[in-house]
Short mmCIF file of C-alpha atoms in Angstrom, two decimals:
data_model
loop_
_atom_site.label_atom_id
_atom_site.label_comp_id
_atom_site.label_asym_id
_atom_site.label_seq_id
_atom_site.Cartn_x
_atom_site.Cartn_y
_atom_site.Cartn_z
CA MET J 33 -53.99 -43.51 -0.98
CA GLY J 34 -50.06 -44.21 -1.42
CA LEU J 35 -49.11 -40.95 -3.73
CA ASP J 36 -45.43 -41.07 -4.78
CA TRP J 37 -45.20 -37.52 -3.42
CA GLY J 38 -41.71 -36.39 -4.81
CA VAL J 39 -41.57 -33.83 -2.59
CA ASP J 40 -41.00 -34.45 1.43
CA VAL J 41 -41.59 -30.72 2.72
CA ASN J 42 -44.46 -28.76 2.85
CA GLY J 43 -45.69 -25.93 0.87
CA VAL J 44 -47.15 -25.01 -2.71
CA LEU J 45 -47.58 -28.35 -4.65
CA PRO J 46 -45.38 -28.10 -7.92
CA ASP J 47 -46.32 -29.36 -11.43
CA SER J 48 -44.62 -32.68 -10.81
CA ALA J 49 -46.52 -33.49 -7.68
CA LEU J 50 -49.74 -32.37 -9.77
CA ARG J 51 -48.91 -34.60 -12.44
CA ARG J 52 -48.79 -37.57 -10.26
CA LEU J 53 -52.56 -36.42 -8.31
CA ILE J 54 -53.67 -36.93 -12.18
CA ALA J 55 -51.50 -40.41 -12.40
CA GLU J 56 -53.27 -41.92 -8.90
CA GLY J 57 -56.65 -40.53 -9.07
CA ALA J 58 -57.03 -37.53 -7.10
CA ILE J 59 -58.01 -35.01 -9.34
CA THR J 60 -59.91 -36.78 -12.22
CA ALA J 61 -61.86 -35.18 -15.17
CA ALA J 62 -65.13 -35.72 -17.68
CA ALA J 63 -62.51 -35.17 -20.30
CA PRO J 64 -58.83 -36.12 -20.19
CA ILE J 65 -56.50 -33.20 -18.33
CA THR J 66 -54.36 -31.95 -20.94
CA PRO J 67 -50.64 -31.15 -20.26
CA ASP J 68 -50.79 -27.12 -21.17
CA GLN J 69 -53.83 -27.15 -17.94
CA ILE J 70 -51.04 -27.67 -15.62
CA GLN J 71 -48.76 -24.73 -14.46
CA PRO J 72 -45.93 -23.93 -12.93
CA ALA J 73 -48.13 -24.08 -9.28
CA SER J 74 -51.62 -24.17 -10.47
CA LEU J 75 -54.11 -26.33 -12.72
CA ASP J 76 -56.10 -24.56 -15.14
CA LEU J 77 -60.29 -25.67 -14.31
CA ARG J 78 -62.04 -26.27 -17.37
CA LEU J 79 -66.30 -25.03 -17.89
CA GLY J 80 -68.35 -27.92 -18.50
CA ALA J 81 -71.14 -28.02 -21.17
CA THR J 82 -73.81 -26.85 -19.04
CA ALA J 83 -74.90 -23.64 -17.10
CA TRP J 84 -77.51 -22.66 -15.00
CA ARG J 85 -78.56 -18.65 -14.63
CA LEU J 86 -79.08 -17.90 -11.03
CA ARG J 87 -81.19 -15.55 -9.07
CA ALA J 88 -78.58 -15.28 -5.88
CA SER J 89 -75.13 -15.82 -5.78
CA PHE J 90 -75.32 -18.99 -3.01
CA LEU J 91 -72.90 -21.62 -0.30
CA ALA J 92 -73.91 -24.99 -0.20
CA GLY J 93 -72.76 -24.53 3.58
CA ARG J 94 -71.99 -27.31 5.75
CA GLY J 95 -72.89 -30.81 5.63
CA ARG J 96 -75.19 -30.21 1.96
CA SER J 97 -74.31 -30.38 -1.68
CA VAL J 98 -74.26 -27.76 -4.62
CA ALA J 99 -77.06 -30.08 -6.33
CA GLU J 100 -79.38 -30.28 -3.27
CA ARG J 101 -79.28 -26.25 -2.89
CA LEU J 102 -79.66 -25.35 -6.35
CA ALA J 103 -83.10 -25.48 -6.76
CA ASP J 104 -83.38 -22.77 -4.29
CA PHE J 105 -81.85 -20.65 -6.50
CA GLU J 106 -81.99 -21.52 -10.39
CA MET J 107 -83.85 -19.75 -12.94
CA HIS J 108 -83.21 -20.93 -16.17
CA ARG J 109 -80.24 -23.83 -17.43
CA MET J 110 -78.26 -22.89 -20.77
CA ASP J 111 -76.53 -25.72 -22.82
CA LEU J 112 -72.95 -24.42 -23.43
CA SER J 113 -72.14 -26.86 -26.42
CA GLY J 114 -72.71 -24.23 -29.28
CA GLY J 115 -71.31 -21.35 -27.15
CA ALA J 116 -73.69 -19.18 -25.05
CA VAL J 117 -73.31 -15.86 -23.86
CA LEU J 118 -73.30 -14.95 -20.11
CA GLU J 119 -75.03 -11.48 -19.72
CA LYS J 120 -73.36 -8.77 -17.82
CA GLY J 121 -74.81 -8.18 -14.04
CA CYS J 122 -76.06 -11.88 -14.23
CA VAL J 123 -75.05 -14.74 -11.92
CA TYR J 124 -74.23 -18.10 -13.20
CA LEU J 125 -73.39 -21.70 -12.05
CA VAL J 126 -71.24 -24.08 -14.25
CA PRO J 127 -70.28 -27.31 -13.33
CA LEU J 128 -66.41 -27.48 -13.98
CA GLN J 129 -65.02 -31.06 -15.52
CA GLU J 130 -62.60 -31.32 -13.27
CA ARG J 131 -63.04 -33.31 -9.84
CA LEU J 132 -61.18 -33.82 -6.77
CA ALA J 133 -60.55 -36.74 -4.21
CA LEU J 134 -57.97 -34.96 -2.22
CA PRO J 135 -55.14 -36.68 0.34
CA GLN J 136 -55.27 -35.96 3.66
CA GLY J 137 -53.49 -33.17 4.56
CA VAL J 138 -53.50 -31.39 1.31
CA GLU J 139 -55.93 -27.84 0.95
CA ALA J 140 -56.79 -26.39 -2.33
CA VAL J 141 -57.26 -22.75 -3.16
CA ALA J 142 -58.70 -21.09 -6.08
CA ASN J 143 -58.59 -18.37 -8.21
CA ALA J 144 -59.52 -16.48 -11.70
CA LYS J 145 -57.00 -16.77 -14.14
CA SER J 146 -54.79 -12.88 -15.24
CA SER J 147 -57.45 -12.43 -18.32
CA THR J 148 -60.48 -13.21 -16.39
CA GLY J 149 -59.86 -10.49 -13.69
CA ARG J 150 -58.63 -7.83 -16.29
CA LEU J 151 -62.34 -8.50 -18.06
CA ASP J 152 -63.66 -7.71 -14.12
CA LEU J 153 -65.27 -11.72 -14.82
CA LEU J 154 -66.06 -12.14 -11.23
CA THR J 155 -65.50 -16.12 -11.02
CA ARG J 156 -65.21 -17.69 -7.71
CA LEU J 157 -64.90 -21.68 -6.92
CA VAL J 158 -67.95 -23.47 -5.19
CA THR J 159 -67.67 -27.25 -3.38
CA ASP J 160 -70.08 -29.20 -1.29
CA ASP J 161 -70.30 -28.89 2.06
CA GLY J 162 -68.75 -25.36 1.18
CA THR J 163 -68.90 -22.13 3.70
CA GLU J 164 -66.27 -19.75 1.94
CA PHE J 165 -65.65 -19.74 -1.83
CA ASP J 166 -62.33 -20.49 -3.95
CA ARG J 167 -61.32 -22.79 -0.06
CA LEU J 168 -61.08 -26.30 0.18
CA PRO J 169 -60.51 -28.05 3.06
CA PRO J 170 -57.91 -30.90 3.20
CA GLY J 171 -59.05 -34.37 1.78
CA TYR J 172 -61.98 -32.34 0.25
CA ASP J 173 -63.43 -35.11 -2.44
CA GLY J 174 -66.53 -33.49 -4.62
CA PRO J 175 -67.22 -32.32 -7.82
CA LEU J 176 -66.30 -27.91 -8.24
CA TYR J 177 -68.64 -25.66 -9.84
CA ALA J 178 -67.72 -22.16 -11.34
CA GLU J 179 -69.79 -19.32 -10.37
CA ILE J 180 -69.42 -16.63 -12.92
CA CYS J 181 -70.83 -13.03 -12.56
CA PRO J 182 -69.61 -10.67 -15.96
CA ARG J 183 -69.69 -6.93 -14.27
CA SER J 184 -68.71 -4.70 -16.83
CA PHE J 185 -68.64 -6.99 -20.12
CA SER J 186 -71.38 -9.89 -21.70
CA VAL J 187 -69.03 -12.81 -22.44
CA LEU J 188 -69.40 -15.60 -24.91
CA VAL J 189 -68.15 -18.69 -23.51
CA ARG J 190 -68.07 -22.59 -23.81
CA PRO J 191 -66.86 -25.99 -22.64
CA GLY J 192 -63.27 -25.83 -22.06
CA MET J 193 -62.74 -22.62 -21.39
CA ARG J 194 -60.45 -21.66 -18.88
CA LEU J 195 -61.51 -18.75 -16.39
CA ASN J 196 -59.74 -20.56 -12.55
CA GLN J 197 -57.40 -22.53 -11.45
CA LEU J 198 -56.42 -24.32 -8.39
CA ARG J 199 -53.24 -24.48 -6.46
CA LEU J 200 -52.63 -27.48 -3.82
CA ARG J 201 -50.37 -26.83 -1.14
CA ARG J 202 -49.32 -29.29 2.10
CA GLY J 203 -48.87 -27.77 5.51
CA GLN J 204 -47.90 -24.13 6.58
CA ALA J 205 -46.46 -22.35 3.65
CA MET J 206 -46.65 -18.83 3.74
CA LEU J 207 -43.76 -16.92 4.28
CA ASP J 208 -44.22 -14.72 7.58
CA ASP J 209 -42.77 -10.91 7.75
CA PRO J 210 -39.34 -11.59 8.80
CA ALA J 211 -39.11 -14.71 6.15
CA LEU J 212 -39.91 -12.41 3.37
CA ALA J 213 -37.17 -9.60 4.71
CA ALA J 214 -34.56 -12.56 4.48
CA LEU J 215 -35.65 -13.51 1.14
CA HIS J 216 -35.69 -10.13 0.16
CA GLY J 217 -32.38 -9.64 1.58
CA ALA J 218 -30.90 -13.23 -0.79
CA GLN J 219 -32.32 -12.36 -3.88
CA PRO J 220 -34.69 -9.07 -4.42
CA LEU J 221 -38.16 -9.24 -4.74
CA VAL J 222 -38.81 -5.88 -5.52
CA ASP J 223 -36.94 -2.57 -7.31
CA GLY J 224 -36.17 -0.21 -4.23
CA GLU J 225 -36.46 -0.58 -0.52
CA PRO J 226 -39.38 -3.09 0.13
CA LEU J 227 -42.40 -2.53 2.19
CA ILE J 228 -43.35 -5.72 4.12
CA ASP J 229 -46.12 -5.75 6.27
CA GLY J 230 -48.54 -8.90 6.56
CA GLY J 231 -46.86 -9.48 2.63
CA LEU J 232 -44.68 -7.52 -0.16
CA GLY J 233 -46.45 -4.28 -0.31
CA PHE J 234 -47.44 -2.52 -3.91
CA SER J 235 -48.10 0.74 -4.71
CA VAL J 236 -50.20 2.42 -8.13
CA ASP J 237 -47.84 3.95 -10.82
CA LEU J 238 -49.78 7.36 -11.90
CA ARG J 239 -46.34 9.05 -13.30
CA PRO J 240 -45.18 6.54 -16.27
CA ALA J 241 -41.52 7.16 -17.22
CA SER J 242 -42.74 7.55 -20.14
CA GLY J 243 -45.98 9.64 -21.64
CA ASP J 244 -49.33 9.93 -19.45
CA LEU J 245 -51.04 7.02 -20.05
CA VAL J 246 -51.59 5.76 -16.79
CA GLY J 247 -54.50 3.31 -16.64
CA TYR J 248 -58.58 2.32 -18.88
CA ARG J 249 -61.47 2.65 -17.38
CA ALA J 250 -63.77 -0.26 -18.72
CA ARG J 251 -66.82 1.35 -21.03
CA PRO J 252 -70.40 1.06 -19.25
CA HIS J 253 -72.09 0.16 -22.41
CA SER J 254 -69.93 -2.12 -25.09
CA GLY J 255 -70.20 -5.38 -26.92
CA VAL J 256 -70.07 -9.29 -26.18
CA ILE J 257 -66.33 -10.59 -25.88
CA ASP J 258 -65.55 -14.22 -27.14
CA LEU J 259 -62.99 -15.48 -24.85
CA ASP J 260 -61.52 -17.04 -27.93
CA ARG J 261 -60.65 -14.23 -29.95
CA ILE J 262 -57.31 -13.09 -28.41
CA GLY J 263 -56.32 -10.14 -30.26
CA GLY J 264 -59.81 -10.04 -31.58
CA TYR J 265 -61.28 -6.32 -30.04
CA LEU J 266 -60.18 -3.25 -30.35
CA ALA J 267 -59.32 -1.65 -27.24
CA ARG J 268 -61.02 1.84 -27.65
CA ASP J 269 -64.69 0.06 -28.33
CA PHE J 270 -64.39 -1.13 -24.54
CA TRP J 271 -62.16 0.64 -22.83
CA ASP J 272 -61.80 4.52 -22.36
CA GLU J 273 -57.64 5.63 -22.24
CA LEU J 274 -56.59 7.53 -18.82
CA ARG J 275 -54.22 10.24 -19.02
CA THR J 276 -53.25 12.62 -16.49
CA ASP J 277 -49.67 14.58 -15.56
CA GLU J 278 -50.81 15.35 -12.23
CA GLY J 279 -50.17 11.72 -10.51
CA ARG J 280 -53.58 11.46 -9.22
CA LEU J 281 -56.98 9.70 -10.39
CA ILE J 282 -60.39 10.73 -9.33
CA LEU J 283 -62.06 7.30 -9.28
CA ASP J 284 -65.67 6.93 -9.69
CA PRO J 285 -68.05 4.67 -7.82
CA GLY J 286 -68.89 1.49 -9.53
CA ALA J 287 -66.26 1.92 -12.04
CA PHE J 288 -63.99 -0.92 -13.01
CA TYR J 289 -60.08 0.18 -13.74
CA ILE J 290 -57.00 -1.57 -14.54
CA LEU J 291 -53.86 0.59 -13.55
CA VAL J 292 -50.11 -0.52 -12.65
CA SER J 293 -48.23 -1.00 -10.05
CA ARG J 294 -45.10 1.13 -9.53
CA GLU J 295 -42.76 -1.73 -8.19
CA SER J 296 -41.40 -4.43 -10.54
CA VAL J 297 -41.67 -7.90 -8.46
CA THR J 298 -39.82 -11.19 -8.78
CA ILE J 299 -41.19 -14.45 -8.03
CA PRO J 300 -37.90 -16.89 -7.52
CA PRO J 301 -38.47 -20.84 -8.76
CA ASP J 302 -38.82 -21.73 -5.17
CA HIS J 303 -41.69 -19.87 -4.51
CA ALA J 304 -45.07 -18.71 -5.42
CA ALA J 305 -47.04 -15.78 -4.50
CA GLU J 306 -50.65 -14.62 -4.01
CA MET J 307 -52.19 -10.70 -4.86
CA SER J 308 -54.29 -10.15 -1.55
CA PRO J 309 -56.17 -6.68 -1.41
CA TYR J 310 -54.95 -3.53 0.70
CA LEU J 311 -56.20 -3.30 4.13
CA ALA J 312 -60.47 -1.30 3.51
CA MET J 313 -59.42 1.53 5.86
CA VAL J 314 -56.58 2.75 3.37
CA GLY J 315 -59.38 4.34 0.60
CA GLU J 316 -62.89 3.81 -1.13
CA PHE J 317 -61.39 1.38 -3.44
CA ARG J 318 -60.58 -2.49 -3.28
CA VAL J 319 -58.13 -4.05 -5.88
CA HIS J 320 -60.66 -6.51 -6.92
CA TYR J 321 -59.62 -9.85 -7.88
CA ALA J 322 -56.97 -11.46 -6.01
CA GLY J 323 -54.73 -13.48 -8.47
CA PHE J 324 -51.60 -16.21 -8.28
CA PHE J 325 -48.36 -15.30 -9.11
CA ASP J 326 -46.61 -18.45 -10.29
CA PRO J 327 -43.02 -19.34 -9.38
CA GLY J 328 -40.50 -17.47 -12.03
CA PHE J 329 -42.93 -14.55 -12.68
CA GLY J 330 -40.45 -11.23 -13.71
CA TYR J 331 -37.14 -13.92 -12.81
CA GLY J 332 -36.27 -14.62 -16.56
CA THR J 333 -36.32 -10.63 -17.26
CA GLY J 334 -32.53 -9.82 -16.69
CA GLY J 335 -33.17 -8.93 -12.60
CA ALA J 336 -35.68 -6.25 -14.00
CA GLY J 337 -39.30 -8.10 -12.74
CA ALA J 338 -42.09 -7.60 -13.84
CA ARG J 339 -45.06 -4.90 -12.72
CA GLY J 340 -48.53 -5.95 -11.57
CA VAL J 341 -51.46 -5.41 -13.29
CA LEU J 342 -53.87 -3.50 -10.82
CA GLU J 343 -57.81 -4.59 -11.23
CA VAL J 344 -59.41 -1.91 -9.28
CA ARG J 345 -63.11 -0.97 -8.41
CA CYS J 346 -64.30 2.31 -7.01
CA HIS J 347 -67.14 1.63 -3.67
CA GLU J 348 -69.69 4.39 -2.60
CA ALA J 349 -67.95 7.55 -2.82
CA PRO J 350 -65.94 9.16 -5.50
CA PHE J 351 -61.97 8.87 -4.45
CA ALA J 352 -58.69 10.46 -5.23
CA LEU J 353 -56.23 7.62 -5.60
CA GLU J 354 -52.35 9.43 -5.85
CA HIS J 355 -48.93 8.36 -7.24
CA GLY J 356 -47.50 5.28 -5.10
CA GLN J 357 -50.45 4.98 -2.87
CA VAL J 358 -50.31 1.89 -1.46
CA VAL J 359 -52.93 -0.69 -3.14
CA GLY J 360 -52.27 -4.40 -2.01
CA ARG J 361 -49.50 -6.79 -1.58
CA LEU J 362 -48.33 -9.70 -2.58
CA VAL J 363 -48.03 -12.81 -0.31
CA TYR J 364 -45.38 -15.40 -0.82
CA GLU J 365 -45.52 -18.87 0.08
CA ARG J 366 -42.58 -21.88 -0.03
CA MET J 367 -42.80 -24.23 -2.90
CA ALA J 368 -42.39 -27.44 -1.71
CA ALA J 369 -40.13 -28.13 -4.28
CA PRO J 370 -39.31 -26.28 -7.81
CA PRO J 371 -41.66 -26.74 -10.61
CA ASP J 372 -39.92 -28.37 -13.46
CA ARG J 373 -41.09 -25.41 -16.06
CA LEU J 374 -41.29 -21.41 -14.71
CA TYR J 375 -43.30 -19.30 -15.47
CA GLY J 376 -42.63 -17.28 -19.37
CA ALA J 377 -40.16 -20.90 -19.72
CA GLY J 378 -41.30 -22.24 -23.03
CA ILE J 379 -45.05 -22.12 -21.81
CA ALA J 380 -47.84 -19.96 -22.90
CA SER J 381 -47.38 -17.27 -20.09
CA ASN J 382 -49.05 -13.95 -21.50
CA TYR J 383 -47.92 -11.60 -19.33
CA GLN J 384 -43.88 -11.98 -18.58
CA GLY J 385 -42.45 -8.99 -18.75
CA GLN J 386 -45.52 -6.82 -18.47
CA GLY J 387 -46.22 -3.58 -17.92
CA LEU J 388 -49.54 -1.88 -18.25
CA LYS J 389 -52.14 -4.17 -19.94
CA LEU J 390 -55.27 -5.01 -21.40
CA ALA J 391 -56.26 -8.98 -21.45
CA LYS J 392 -55.42 -10.61 -24.42
CA GLN J 393 -58.30 -10.49 -25.86
CA PHE J 394 -57.75 -6.71 -27.32
CA ARG J 395 -55.91 -4.64 -29.40
CA GLY J 396 -54.65 -1.88 -30.58
#
């Protein structure tokens, strides 16, 4: 389509390339895309004005559209324009305002935004012809939908809210373990000796340097959260504090936890990263939501890096989680070009230099 890339190598597309894709019409929207939707290496996606309550989650499947499959699963339609509550334990489908017509060779991957994951709000991208969530093949041309399933809290949503984000890449971008080790040697990615095995491993911190607060557990019967109310809710009304001086937590089946990594990590300006769950064999739990780490995460903190917040759900049996146990990994990817702006540098980056921290809707 004659796109002026501004980059000539493979990798994750930076903000400058995203702006060019918008200008060329590869990314369009029902309402104009605003500058603050464009992050250093991703694009925030906005909810549309309608939601469907579903009786089950679904994928369109090869050769079929979401719209034609909707009749098999919809229960009722909801108007979001005045605000509507998505109830805990229910599944919803919301058309997004953005639409893609990607050039050949450009693929996309989606993920929940940080605050979405910290609210235990399962949000996945669904597309026409889709056989998996959150993955779009090179050259995808079609609408986008968000499947939303509140797991711990009911939430109030409106059109334009941003629950997930899109990252575009061209060609092979992921660093293998030797390349990751070389990058760490040139510029430390983590404090201390790195565990490199299919990415940069990280472990859980259950022996904090000060105090005995190690995390939070979602309370099972809480009120509705309006996602626009930043700092609008007392944490104690929605979360139980977890304290221990033993370096161990017993995870309850089905419970949702906010914990923090022991390691502080850095994402250099010419790289991006994605959090991936560790192998299921290591325990009866999962670091529940993967997430994007933009170029510059932990970079502007005087070399101290920033710790990763862990969103953990226990499975069928109680599980003893120990201090220093490996629970996840960061997969690093090359940028096709450095972004114009880094995470935390002149943009609204809520979690730069973070430690143990709840979603931005909570205070106290």
